[in-house]
Tab-separated table of C-alpha atoms and ligand atoms in Angstrom:
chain	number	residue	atom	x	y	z
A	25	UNK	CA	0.000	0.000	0.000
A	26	UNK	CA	1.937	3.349	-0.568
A	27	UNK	CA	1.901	5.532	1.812
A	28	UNK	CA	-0.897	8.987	1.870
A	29	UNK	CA	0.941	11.833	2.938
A	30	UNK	CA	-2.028	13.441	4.216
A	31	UNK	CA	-1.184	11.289	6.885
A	32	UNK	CA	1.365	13.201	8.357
A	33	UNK	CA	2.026	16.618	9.949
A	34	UNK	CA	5.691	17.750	8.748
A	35	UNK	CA	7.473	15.845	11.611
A	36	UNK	CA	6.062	12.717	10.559
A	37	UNK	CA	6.172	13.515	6.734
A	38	UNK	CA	10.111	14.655	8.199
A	39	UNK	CA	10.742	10.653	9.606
A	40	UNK	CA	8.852	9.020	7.018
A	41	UNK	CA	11.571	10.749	4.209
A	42	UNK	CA	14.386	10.116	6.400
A	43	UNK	CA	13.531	6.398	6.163
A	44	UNK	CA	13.608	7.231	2.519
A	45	UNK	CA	16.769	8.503	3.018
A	46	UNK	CA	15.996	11.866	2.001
A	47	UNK	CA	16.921	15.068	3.781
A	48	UNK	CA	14.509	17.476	6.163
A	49	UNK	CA	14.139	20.351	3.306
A	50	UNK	CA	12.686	17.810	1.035
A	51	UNK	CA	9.914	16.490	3.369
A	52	UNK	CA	9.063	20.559	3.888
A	53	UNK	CA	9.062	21.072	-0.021
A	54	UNK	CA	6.633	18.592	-0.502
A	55	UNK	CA	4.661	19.459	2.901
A	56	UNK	CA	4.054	23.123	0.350
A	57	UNK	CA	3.135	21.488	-2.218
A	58	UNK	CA	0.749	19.626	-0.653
A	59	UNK	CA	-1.000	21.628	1.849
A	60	UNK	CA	0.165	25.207	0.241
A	61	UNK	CA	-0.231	24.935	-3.385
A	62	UNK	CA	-3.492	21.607	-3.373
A	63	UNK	CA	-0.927	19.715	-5.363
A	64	UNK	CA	-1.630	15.891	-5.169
A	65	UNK	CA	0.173	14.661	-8.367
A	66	UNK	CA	4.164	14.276	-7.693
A	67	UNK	CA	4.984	15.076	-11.463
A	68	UNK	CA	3.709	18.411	-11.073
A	69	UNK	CA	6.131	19.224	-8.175
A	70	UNK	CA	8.583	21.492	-10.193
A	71	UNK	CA	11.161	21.677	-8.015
A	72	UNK	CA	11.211	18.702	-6.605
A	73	UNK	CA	14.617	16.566	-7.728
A	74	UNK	CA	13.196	13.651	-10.878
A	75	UNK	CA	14.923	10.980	-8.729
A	76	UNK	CA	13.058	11.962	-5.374
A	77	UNK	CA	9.540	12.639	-7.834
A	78	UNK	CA	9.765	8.835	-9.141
A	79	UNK	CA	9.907	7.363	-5.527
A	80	UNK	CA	7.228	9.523	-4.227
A	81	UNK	CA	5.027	8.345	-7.387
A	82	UNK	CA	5.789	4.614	-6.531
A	83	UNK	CA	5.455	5.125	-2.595
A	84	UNK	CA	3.727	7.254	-2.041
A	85	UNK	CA	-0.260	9.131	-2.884
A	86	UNK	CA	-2.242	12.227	-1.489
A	87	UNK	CA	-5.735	11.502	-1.397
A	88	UNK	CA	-8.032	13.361	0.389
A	89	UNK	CA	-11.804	11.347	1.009
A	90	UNK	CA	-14.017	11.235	-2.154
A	91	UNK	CA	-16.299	13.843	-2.576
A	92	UNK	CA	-19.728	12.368	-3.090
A	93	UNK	CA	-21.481	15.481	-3.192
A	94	UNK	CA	-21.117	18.912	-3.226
A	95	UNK	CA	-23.886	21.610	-2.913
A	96	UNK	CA	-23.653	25.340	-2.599
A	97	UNK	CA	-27.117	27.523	-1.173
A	98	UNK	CA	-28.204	30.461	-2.200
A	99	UNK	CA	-26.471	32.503	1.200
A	100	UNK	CA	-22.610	31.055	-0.063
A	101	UNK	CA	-22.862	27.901	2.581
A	102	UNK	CA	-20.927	25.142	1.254
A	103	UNK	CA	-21.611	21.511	1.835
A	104	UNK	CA	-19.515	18.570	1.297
A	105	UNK	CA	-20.295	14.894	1.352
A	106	UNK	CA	-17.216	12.468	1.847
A	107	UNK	CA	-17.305	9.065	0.966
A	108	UNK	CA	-14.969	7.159	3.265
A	109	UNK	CA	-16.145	3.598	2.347
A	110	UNK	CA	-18.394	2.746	5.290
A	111	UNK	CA	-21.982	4.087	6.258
A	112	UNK	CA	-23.002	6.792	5.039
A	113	UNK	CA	-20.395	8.792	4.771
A	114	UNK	CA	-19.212	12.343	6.432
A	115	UNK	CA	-20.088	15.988	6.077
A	116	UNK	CA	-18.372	19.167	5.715
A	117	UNK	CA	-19.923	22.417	5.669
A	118	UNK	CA	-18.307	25.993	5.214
A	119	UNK	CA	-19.769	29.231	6.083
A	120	UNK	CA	-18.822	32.744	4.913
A	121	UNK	CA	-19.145	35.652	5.968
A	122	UNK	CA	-18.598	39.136	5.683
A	123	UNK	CA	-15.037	38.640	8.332
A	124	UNK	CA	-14.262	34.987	8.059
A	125	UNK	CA	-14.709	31.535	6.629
A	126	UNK	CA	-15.718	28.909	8.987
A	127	UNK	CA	-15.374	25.378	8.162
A	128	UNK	CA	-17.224	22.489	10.036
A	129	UNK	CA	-15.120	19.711	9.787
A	130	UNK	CA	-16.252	15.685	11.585
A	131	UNK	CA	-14.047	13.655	13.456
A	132	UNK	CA	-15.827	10.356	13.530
A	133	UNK	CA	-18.138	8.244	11.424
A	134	UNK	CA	-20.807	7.982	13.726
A	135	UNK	CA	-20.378	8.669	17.242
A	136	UNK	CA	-20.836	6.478	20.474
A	137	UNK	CA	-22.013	8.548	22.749
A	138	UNK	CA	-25.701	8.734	22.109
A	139	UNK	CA	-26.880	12.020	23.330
A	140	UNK	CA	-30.367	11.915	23.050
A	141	UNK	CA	-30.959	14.686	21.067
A	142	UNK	CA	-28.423	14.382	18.225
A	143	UNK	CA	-28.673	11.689	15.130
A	144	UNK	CA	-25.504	11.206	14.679
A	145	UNK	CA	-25.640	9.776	18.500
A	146	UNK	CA	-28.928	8.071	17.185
A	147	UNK	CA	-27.144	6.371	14.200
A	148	UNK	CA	-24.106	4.514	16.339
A	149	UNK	CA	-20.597	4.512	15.822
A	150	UNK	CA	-18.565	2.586	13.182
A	151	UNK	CA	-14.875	4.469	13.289
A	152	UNK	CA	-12.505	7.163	13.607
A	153	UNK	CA	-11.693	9.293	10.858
A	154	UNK	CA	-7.824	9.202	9.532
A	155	UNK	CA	-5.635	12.210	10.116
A	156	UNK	CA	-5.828	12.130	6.145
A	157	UNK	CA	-9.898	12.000	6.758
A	158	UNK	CA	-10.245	14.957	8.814
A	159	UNK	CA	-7.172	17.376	7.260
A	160	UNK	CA	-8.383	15.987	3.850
A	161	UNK	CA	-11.986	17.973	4.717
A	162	UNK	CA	-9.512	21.207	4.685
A	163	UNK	CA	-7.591	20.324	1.692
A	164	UNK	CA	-10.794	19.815	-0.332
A	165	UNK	CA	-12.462	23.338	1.033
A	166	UNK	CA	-9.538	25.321	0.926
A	167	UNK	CA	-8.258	24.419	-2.722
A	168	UNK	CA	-11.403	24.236	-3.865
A	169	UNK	CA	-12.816	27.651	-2.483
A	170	UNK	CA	-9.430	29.605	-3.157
A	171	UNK	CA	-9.673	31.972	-5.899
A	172	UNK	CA	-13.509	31.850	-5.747
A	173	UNK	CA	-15.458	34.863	-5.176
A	174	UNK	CA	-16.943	35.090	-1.320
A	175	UNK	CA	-20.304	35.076	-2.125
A	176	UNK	CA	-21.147	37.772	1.000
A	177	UNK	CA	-18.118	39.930	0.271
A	178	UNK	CA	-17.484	39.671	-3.101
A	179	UNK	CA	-13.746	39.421	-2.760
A	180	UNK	CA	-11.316	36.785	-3.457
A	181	UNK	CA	-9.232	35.344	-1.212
A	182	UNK	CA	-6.228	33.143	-0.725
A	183	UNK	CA	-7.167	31.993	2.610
A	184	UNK	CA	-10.982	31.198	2.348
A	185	UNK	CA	-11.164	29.382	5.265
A	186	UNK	CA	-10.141	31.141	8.656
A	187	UNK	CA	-11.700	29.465	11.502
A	188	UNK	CA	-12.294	25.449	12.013
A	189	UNK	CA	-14.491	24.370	14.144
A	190	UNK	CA	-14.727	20.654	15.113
A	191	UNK	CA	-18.104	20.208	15.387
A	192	UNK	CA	-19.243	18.144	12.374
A	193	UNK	CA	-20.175	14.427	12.839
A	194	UNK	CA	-18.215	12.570	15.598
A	195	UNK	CA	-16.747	13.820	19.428
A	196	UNK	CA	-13.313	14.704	18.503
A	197	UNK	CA	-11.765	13.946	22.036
A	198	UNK	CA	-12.777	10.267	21.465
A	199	UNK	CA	-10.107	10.402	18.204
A	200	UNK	CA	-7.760	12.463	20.598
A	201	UNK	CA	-4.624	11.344	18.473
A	202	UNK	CA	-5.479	11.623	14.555
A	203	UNK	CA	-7.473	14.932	15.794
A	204	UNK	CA	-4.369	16.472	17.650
A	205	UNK	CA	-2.327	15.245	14.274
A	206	UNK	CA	-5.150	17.247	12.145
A	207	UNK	CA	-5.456	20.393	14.415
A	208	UNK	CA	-1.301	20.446	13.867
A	209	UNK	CA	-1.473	20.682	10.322
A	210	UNK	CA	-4.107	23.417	10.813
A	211	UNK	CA	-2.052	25.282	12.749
A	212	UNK	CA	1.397	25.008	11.075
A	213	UNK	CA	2.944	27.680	9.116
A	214	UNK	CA	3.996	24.868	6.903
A	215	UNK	CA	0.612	24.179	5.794
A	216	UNK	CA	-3.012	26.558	6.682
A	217	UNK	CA	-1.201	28.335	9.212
A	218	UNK	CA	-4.484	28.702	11.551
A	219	UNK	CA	-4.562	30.852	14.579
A	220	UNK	CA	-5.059	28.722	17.698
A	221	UNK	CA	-7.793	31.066	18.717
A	222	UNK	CA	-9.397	30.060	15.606
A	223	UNK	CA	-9.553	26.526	15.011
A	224	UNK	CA	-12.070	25.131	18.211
A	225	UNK	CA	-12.922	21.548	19.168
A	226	UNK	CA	-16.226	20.885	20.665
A	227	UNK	CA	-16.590	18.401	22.929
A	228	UNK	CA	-19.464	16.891	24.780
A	229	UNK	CA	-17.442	16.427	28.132
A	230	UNK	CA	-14.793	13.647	28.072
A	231	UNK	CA	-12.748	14.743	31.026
A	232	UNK	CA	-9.804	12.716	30.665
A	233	UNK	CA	-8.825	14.032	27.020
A	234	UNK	CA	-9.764	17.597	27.369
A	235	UNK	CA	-6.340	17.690	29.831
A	236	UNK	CA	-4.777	15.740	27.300
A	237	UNK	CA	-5.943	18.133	24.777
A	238	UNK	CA	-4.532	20.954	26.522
A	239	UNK	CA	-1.143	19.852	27.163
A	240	UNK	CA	-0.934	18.847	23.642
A	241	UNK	CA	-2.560	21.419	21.516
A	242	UNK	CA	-4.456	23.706	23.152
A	243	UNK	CA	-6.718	25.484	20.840
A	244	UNK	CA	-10.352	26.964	21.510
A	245	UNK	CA	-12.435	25.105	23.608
A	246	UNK	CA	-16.506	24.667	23.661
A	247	UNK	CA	-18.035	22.088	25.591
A	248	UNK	CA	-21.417	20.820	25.039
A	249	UNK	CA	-23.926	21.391	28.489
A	250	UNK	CA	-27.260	21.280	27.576
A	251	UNK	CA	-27.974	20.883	31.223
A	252	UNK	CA	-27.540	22.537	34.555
A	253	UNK	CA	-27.553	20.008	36.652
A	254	UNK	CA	-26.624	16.358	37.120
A	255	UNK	CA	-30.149	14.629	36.520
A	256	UNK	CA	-30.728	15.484	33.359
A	257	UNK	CA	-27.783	15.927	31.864
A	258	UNK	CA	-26.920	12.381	32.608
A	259	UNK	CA	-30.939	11.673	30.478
A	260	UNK	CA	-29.654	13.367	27.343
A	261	UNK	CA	-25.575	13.592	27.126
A	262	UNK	CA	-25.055	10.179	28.749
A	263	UNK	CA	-21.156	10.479	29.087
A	264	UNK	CA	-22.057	12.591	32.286
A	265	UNK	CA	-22.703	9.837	34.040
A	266	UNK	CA	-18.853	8.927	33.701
A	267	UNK	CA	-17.911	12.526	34.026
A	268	UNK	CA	-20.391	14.451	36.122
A	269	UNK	CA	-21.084	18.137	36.057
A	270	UNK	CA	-18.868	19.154	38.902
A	271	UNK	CA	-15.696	17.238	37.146
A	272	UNK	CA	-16.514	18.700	33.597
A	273	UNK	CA	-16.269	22.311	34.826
A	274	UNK	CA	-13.170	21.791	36.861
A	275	UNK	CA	-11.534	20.384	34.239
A	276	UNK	CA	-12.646	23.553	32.434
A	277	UNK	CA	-10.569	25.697	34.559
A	278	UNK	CA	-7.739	23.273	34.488
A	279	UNK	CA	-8.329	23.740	29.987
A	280	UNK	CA	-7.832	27.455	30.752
A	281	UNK	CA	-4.944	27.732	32.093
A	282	UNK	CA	-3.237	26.550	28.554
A	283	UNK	CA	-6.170	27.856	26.068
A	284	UNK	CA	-5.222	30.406	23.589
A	285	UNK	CA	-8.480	32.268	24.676
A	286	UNK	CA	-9.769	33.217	28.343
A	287	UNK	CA	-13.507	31.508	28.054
A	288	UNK	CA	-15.181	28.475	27.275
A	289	UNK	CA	-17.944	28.439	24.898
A	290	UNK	CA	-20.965	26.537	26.808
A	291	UNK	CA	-23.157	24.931	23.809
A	292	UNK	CA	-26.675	24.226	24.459
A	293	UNK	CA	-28.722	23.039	22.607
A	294	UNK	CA	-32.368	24.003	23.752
A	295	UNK	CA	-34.841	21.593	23.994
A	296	UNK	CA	-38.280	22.704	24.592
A	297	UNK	CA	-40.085	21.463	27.509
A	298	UNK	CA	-36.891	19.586	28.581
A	299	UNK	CA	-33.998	22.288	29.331
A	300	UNK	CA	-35.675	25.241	28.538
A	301	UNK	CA	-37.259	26.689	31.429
A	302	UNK	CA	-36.150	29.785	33.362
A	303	UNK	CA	-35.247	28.207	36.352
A	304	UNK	CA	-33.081	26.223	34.298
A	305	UNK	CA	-31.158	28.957	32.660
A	306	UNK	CA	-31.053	30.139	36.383
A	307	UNK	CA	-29.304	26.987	38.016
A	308	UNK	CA	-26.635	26.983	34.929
A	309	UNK	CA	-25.755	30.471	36.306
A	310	UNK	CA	-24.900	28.783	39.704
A	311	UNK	CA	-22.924	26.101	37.788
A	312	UNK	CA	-20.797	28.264	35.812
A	313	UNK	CA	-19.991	31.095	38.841
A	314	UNK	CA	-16.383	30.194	38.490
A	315	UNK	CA	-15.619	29.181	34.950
A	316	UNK	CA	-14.995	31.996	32.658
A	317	UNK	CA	-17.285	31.231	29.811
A	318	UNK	CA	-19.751	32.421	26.822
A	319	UNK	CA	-22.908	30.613	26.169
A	320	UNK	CA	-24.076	29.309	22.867
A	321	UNK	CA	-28.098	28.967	23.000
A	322	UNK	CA	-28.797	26.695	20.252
A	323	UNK	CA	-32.184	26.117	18.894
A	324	UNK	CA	-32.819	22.372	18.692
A	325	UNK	CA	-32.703	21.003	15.124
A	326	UNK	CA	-35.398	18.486	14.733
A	327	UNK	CA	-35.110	15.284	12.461
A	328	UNK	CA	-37.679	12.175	12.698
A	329	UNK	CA	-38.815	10.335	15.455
A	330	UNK	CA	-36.453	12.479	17.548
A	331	UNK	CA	-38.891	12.793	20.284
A	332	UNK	CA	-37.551	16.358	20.699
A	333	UNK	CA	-39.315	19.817	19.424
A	334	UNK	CA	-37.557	23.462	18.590
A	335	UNK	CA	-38.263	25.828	21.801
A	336	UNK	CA	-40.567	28.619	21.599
A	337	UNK	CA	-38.613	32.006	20.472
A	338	UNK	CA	-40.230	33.127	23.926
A	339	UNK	CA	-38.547	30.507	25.606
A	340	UNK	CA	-35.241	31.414	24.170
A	341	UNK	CA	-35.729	35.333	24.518
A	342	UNK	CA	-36.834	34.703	28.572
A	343	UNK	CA	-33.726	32.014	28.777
A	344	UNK	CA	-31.518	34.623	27.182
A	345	UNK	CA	-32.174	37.393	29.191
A	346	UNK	CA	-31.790	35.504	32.457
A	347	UNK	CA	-28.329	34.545	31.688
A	348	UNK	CA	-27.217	37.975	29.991
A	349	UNK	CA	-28.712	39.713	33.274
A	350	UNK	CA	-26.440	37.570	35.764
A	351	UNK	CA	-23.600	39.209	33.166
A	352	UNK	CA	-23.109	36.364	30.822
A	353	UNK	CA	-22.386	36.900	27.168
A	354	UNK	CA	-24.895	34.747	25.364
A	355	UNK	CA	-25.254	34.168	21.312
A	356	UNK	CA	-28.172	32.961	19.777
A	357	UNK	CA	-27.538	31.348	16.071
A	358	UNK	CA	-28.740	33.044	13.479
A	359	UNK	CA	-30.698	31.788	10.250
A	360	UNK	CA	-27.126	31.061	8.665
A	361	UNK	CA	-26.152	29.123	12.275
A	362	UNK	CA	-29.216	26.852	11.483
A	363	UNK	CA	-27.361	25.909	8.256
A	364	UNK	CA	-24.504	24.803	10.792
A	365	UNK	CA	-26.729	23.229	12.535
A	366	UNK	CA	-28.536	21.233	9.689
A	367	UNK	CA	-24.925	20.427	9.046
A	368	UNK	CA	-23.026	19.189	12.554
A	369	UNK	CA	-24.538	15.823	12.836
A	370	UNK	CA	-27.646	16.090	11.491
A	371	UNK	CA	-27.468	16.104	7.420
A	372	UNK	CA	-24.772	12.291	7.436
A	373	UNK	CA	-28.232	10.662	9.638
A	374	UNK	CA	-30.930	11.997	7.129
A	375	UNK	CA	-28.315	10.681	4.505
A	376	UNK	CA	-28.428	7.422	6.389
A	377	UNK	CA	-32.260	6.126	5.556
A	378	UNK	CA	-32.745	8.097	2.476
A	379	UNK	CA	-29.768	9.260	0.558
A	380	UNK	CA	-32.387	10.070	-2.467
A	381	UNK	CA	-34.586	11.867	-0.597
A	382	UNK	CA	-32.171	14.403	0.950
A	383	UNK	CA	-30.117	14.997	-2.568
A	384	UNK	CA	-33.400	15.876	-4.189
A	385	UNK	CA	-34.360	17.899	-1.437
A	386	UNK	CA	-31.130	19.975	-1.507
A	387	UNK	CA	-31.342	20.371	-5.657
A	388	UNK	CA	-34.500	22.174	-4.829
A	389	UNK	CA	-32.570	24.371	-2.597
A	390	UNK	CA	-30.288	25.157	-5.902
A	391	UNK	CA	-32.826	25.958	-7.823
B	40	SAH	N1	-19.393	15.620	19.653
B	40	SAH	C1	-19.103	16.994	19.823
B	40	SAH	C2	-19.068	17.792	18.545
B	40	SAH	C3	-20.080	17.483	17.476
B	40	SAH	S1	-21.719	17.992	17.752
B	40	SAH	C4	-20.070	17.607	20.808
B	40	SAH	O1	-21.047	16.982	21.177
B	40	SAH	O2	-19.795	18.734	21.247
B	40	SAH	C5	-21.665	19.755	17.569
B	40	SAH	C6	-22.787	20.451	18.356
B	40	SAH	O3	-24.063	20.194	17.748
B	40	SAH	C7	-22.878	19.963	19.806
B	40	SAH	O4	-23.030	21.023	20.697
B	40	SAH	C8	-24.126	19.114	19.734
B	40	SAH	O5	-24.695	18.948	20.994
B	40	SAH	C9	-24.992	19.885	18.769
B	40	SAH	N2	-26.129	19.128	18.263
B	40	SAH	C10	-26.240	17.799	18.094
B	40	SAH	N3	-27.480	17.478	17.658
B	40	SAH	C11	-28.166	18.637	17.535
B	40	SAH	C12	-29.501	18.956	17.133
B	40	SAH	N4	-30.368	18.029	16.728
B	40	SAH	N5	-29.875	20.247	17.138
B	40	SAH	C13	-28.991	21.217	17.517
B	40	SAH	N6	-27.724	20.967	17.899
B	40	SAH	C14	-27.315	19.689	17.922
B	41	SF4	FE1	-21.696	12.484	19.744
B	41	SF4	FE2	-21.631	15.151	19.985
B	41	SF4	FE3	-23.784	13.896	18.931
B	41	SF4	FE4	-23.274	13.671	21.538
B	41	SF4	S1	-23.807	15.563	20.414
B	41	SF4	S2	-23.841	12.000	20.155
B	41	SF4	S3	-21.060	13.641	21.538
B	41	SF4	S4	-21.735	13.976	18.066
């Protein structure tokens, strides 16, 4: 099997030519190429020596996952569907706007922790993504978006994508080593050159990782609530049962102490008749007293049979208020946000049952 080189972040592309017998300059050459300049065919790798081209073209391949789909809406949101030979594949989305390019990128097919409320939870686990998997999401958007007008700006831009959030299909702390590979790649100068601040892994809670996270690369954190207290956040994000409230938010000041920003986003995802209430939004502000933090209210995106329904705008507006009057800086997603939404988890499980059913209703969109 030859070896992908979207494997590797530049130490390991680094060893890997070394075993080749090849010197350190040559593994960063070819780290441009790739990453920089969205070059996956050797031959076209000018100044890369013949000799050193021939054994990369019998050794070695980049291939990023297959795009299965592709589908742009009318507001510039950008969807991607990766084949990656199992289930029903992954899903990509970016968002522009007027200031940045956000790209939603999955670290899992599937994911095993089975929060009520989410259908990629609903739909079980089958594996981790690669490293080449999850940077291959950025490879595809970046080289494909570069040079493309920004549909809410009008401008062109080298560097499309400026933010990553992990928060497509999959709980990235549970792939804590081909993530941490990824989020490297992000960040190096080498490659995307990401600012920590602006690549952020979402996490529903698993304790143990988010210190690993931090003492290996600490970027933006948000951590998924949903609840304010024990009982029924161990009904809908099960994991707390493992890793109650009280550990989750001490490990969030331990996560602190390393992140490249002075908050934690809280994500929560608001369920109506379940976690919406006021007195709710009132015990979270007891919960969060010493964790610096922002809070992420998240309308709940319904798909079928989920047993769950959106919350009233009232409910968010009264929930809202409660939270930003005890001082707390709260976002609400907007219409675009809902497109995130549609997208983290939820658009892979409608793909699941009825793969027709969902392309024909996103043609429609097109048109
Ligand atoms: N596993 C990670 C990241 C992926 S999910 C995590 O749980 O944080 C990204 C976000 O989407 C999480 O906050 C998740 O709770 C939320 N989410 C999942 N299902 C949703 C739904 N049906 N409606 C709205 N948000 C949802
Ligand atoms: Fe997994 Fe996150 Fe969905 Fe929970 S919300 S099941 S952790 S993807």
């Amino acid at each position: 099997m030859p070896q992908n080189l979207l494997d590797f972040d530049l130490d390991g592309l680094t060893a890997w030519f070394g075993e080749l017998g090849e010197k350190p300059f040559r593994a960063r050459q070819v780290f441009h190429w790739v990453h920089q300049a969205g070059v996956a065919d050797f031959a076209q790798m000018t100044d890369i020596a013949k000799n050193l081209r021939e054994k990369l073209q019998q050794q070695a391949v980049v291939v990023p996952p297959a795009v299965s789909y592709a589908h742009t809406s009318t507001d510039g949101t950008r969807k991607w569907l990766f084949d990656v030979g199992v289930a029903n594949g992954i899903e990509t989305v970016f968002i522009p706007e007027e200031d940045r390019g956000t790209l939603c990128v999955s670290s899992q097919v599937g994911c095993a922790l089975e929060c009520t409320f989410c259908s990629t939870g609903r739909q079980g686990f089958n594996r981790n993504l690669t490293v080449a998997e999850i940077i291959g999401q950025l490879w595809v958007a970046h080289h494909s978006l570069r040079g493309e007008a920004n549909r809410t700006t009008g401008e062109v831009s080298d560097r499309p994508v400026t933010n990553v959030v992990m928060m497509g299909m999959g709980e990235p702390l549970a792939n804590l080593e081909n993530v941490v590979t990824a989020l490297g790649i992000m960040l190096d100068d080498h490659a995307y050159g990401l600012s920590r601040r602006r690549v952020t892994v979402s996490t529903s809670g698993l304790v143990p990782a988010m210190d690993r996270l931090a003492e290996r690369c600490p970027v933006a954190l948000a951590v998924s609530l949903h609840a304010p207290n024990d009982a029924l956040r161990d009904q809908i994000v099960p994991i707390n049962k493992k890793y109650p409230l009280r550990e989750l938010m001490a490990a969030c000041r331990r996560y602190l102490v390393h992140a490249p920003r002075d908050f934690i986003t809280f994500e929560y995802v608001m369920l109506a008749g379940v976690n919406d209430a006021p007195g709710h939004a009132r015990q979270l502000i007891e919960l969060v007293r010493e964790v610096p933090c922002k809070f992420n209210l998240i309308p709940f995106n319904p798909f079928p049979d989920s047993g769950y329904e959106k919350p009233r705008g009232e409910a968010m507006r009264v929930f809202r208020e409660i939270l930003q009057d005890a001082g707390l800086v709260v976002t609400t997603r907007k219409t675009r946000g809902d497109d995130i939404d549609a997208a983290c988890g939820q658009l892979a499980g409608k793909v699941a049952d009825k793969s027709g059913r969902v392309m024909k209703r996103m043609h429609k969109e097109t048109a």
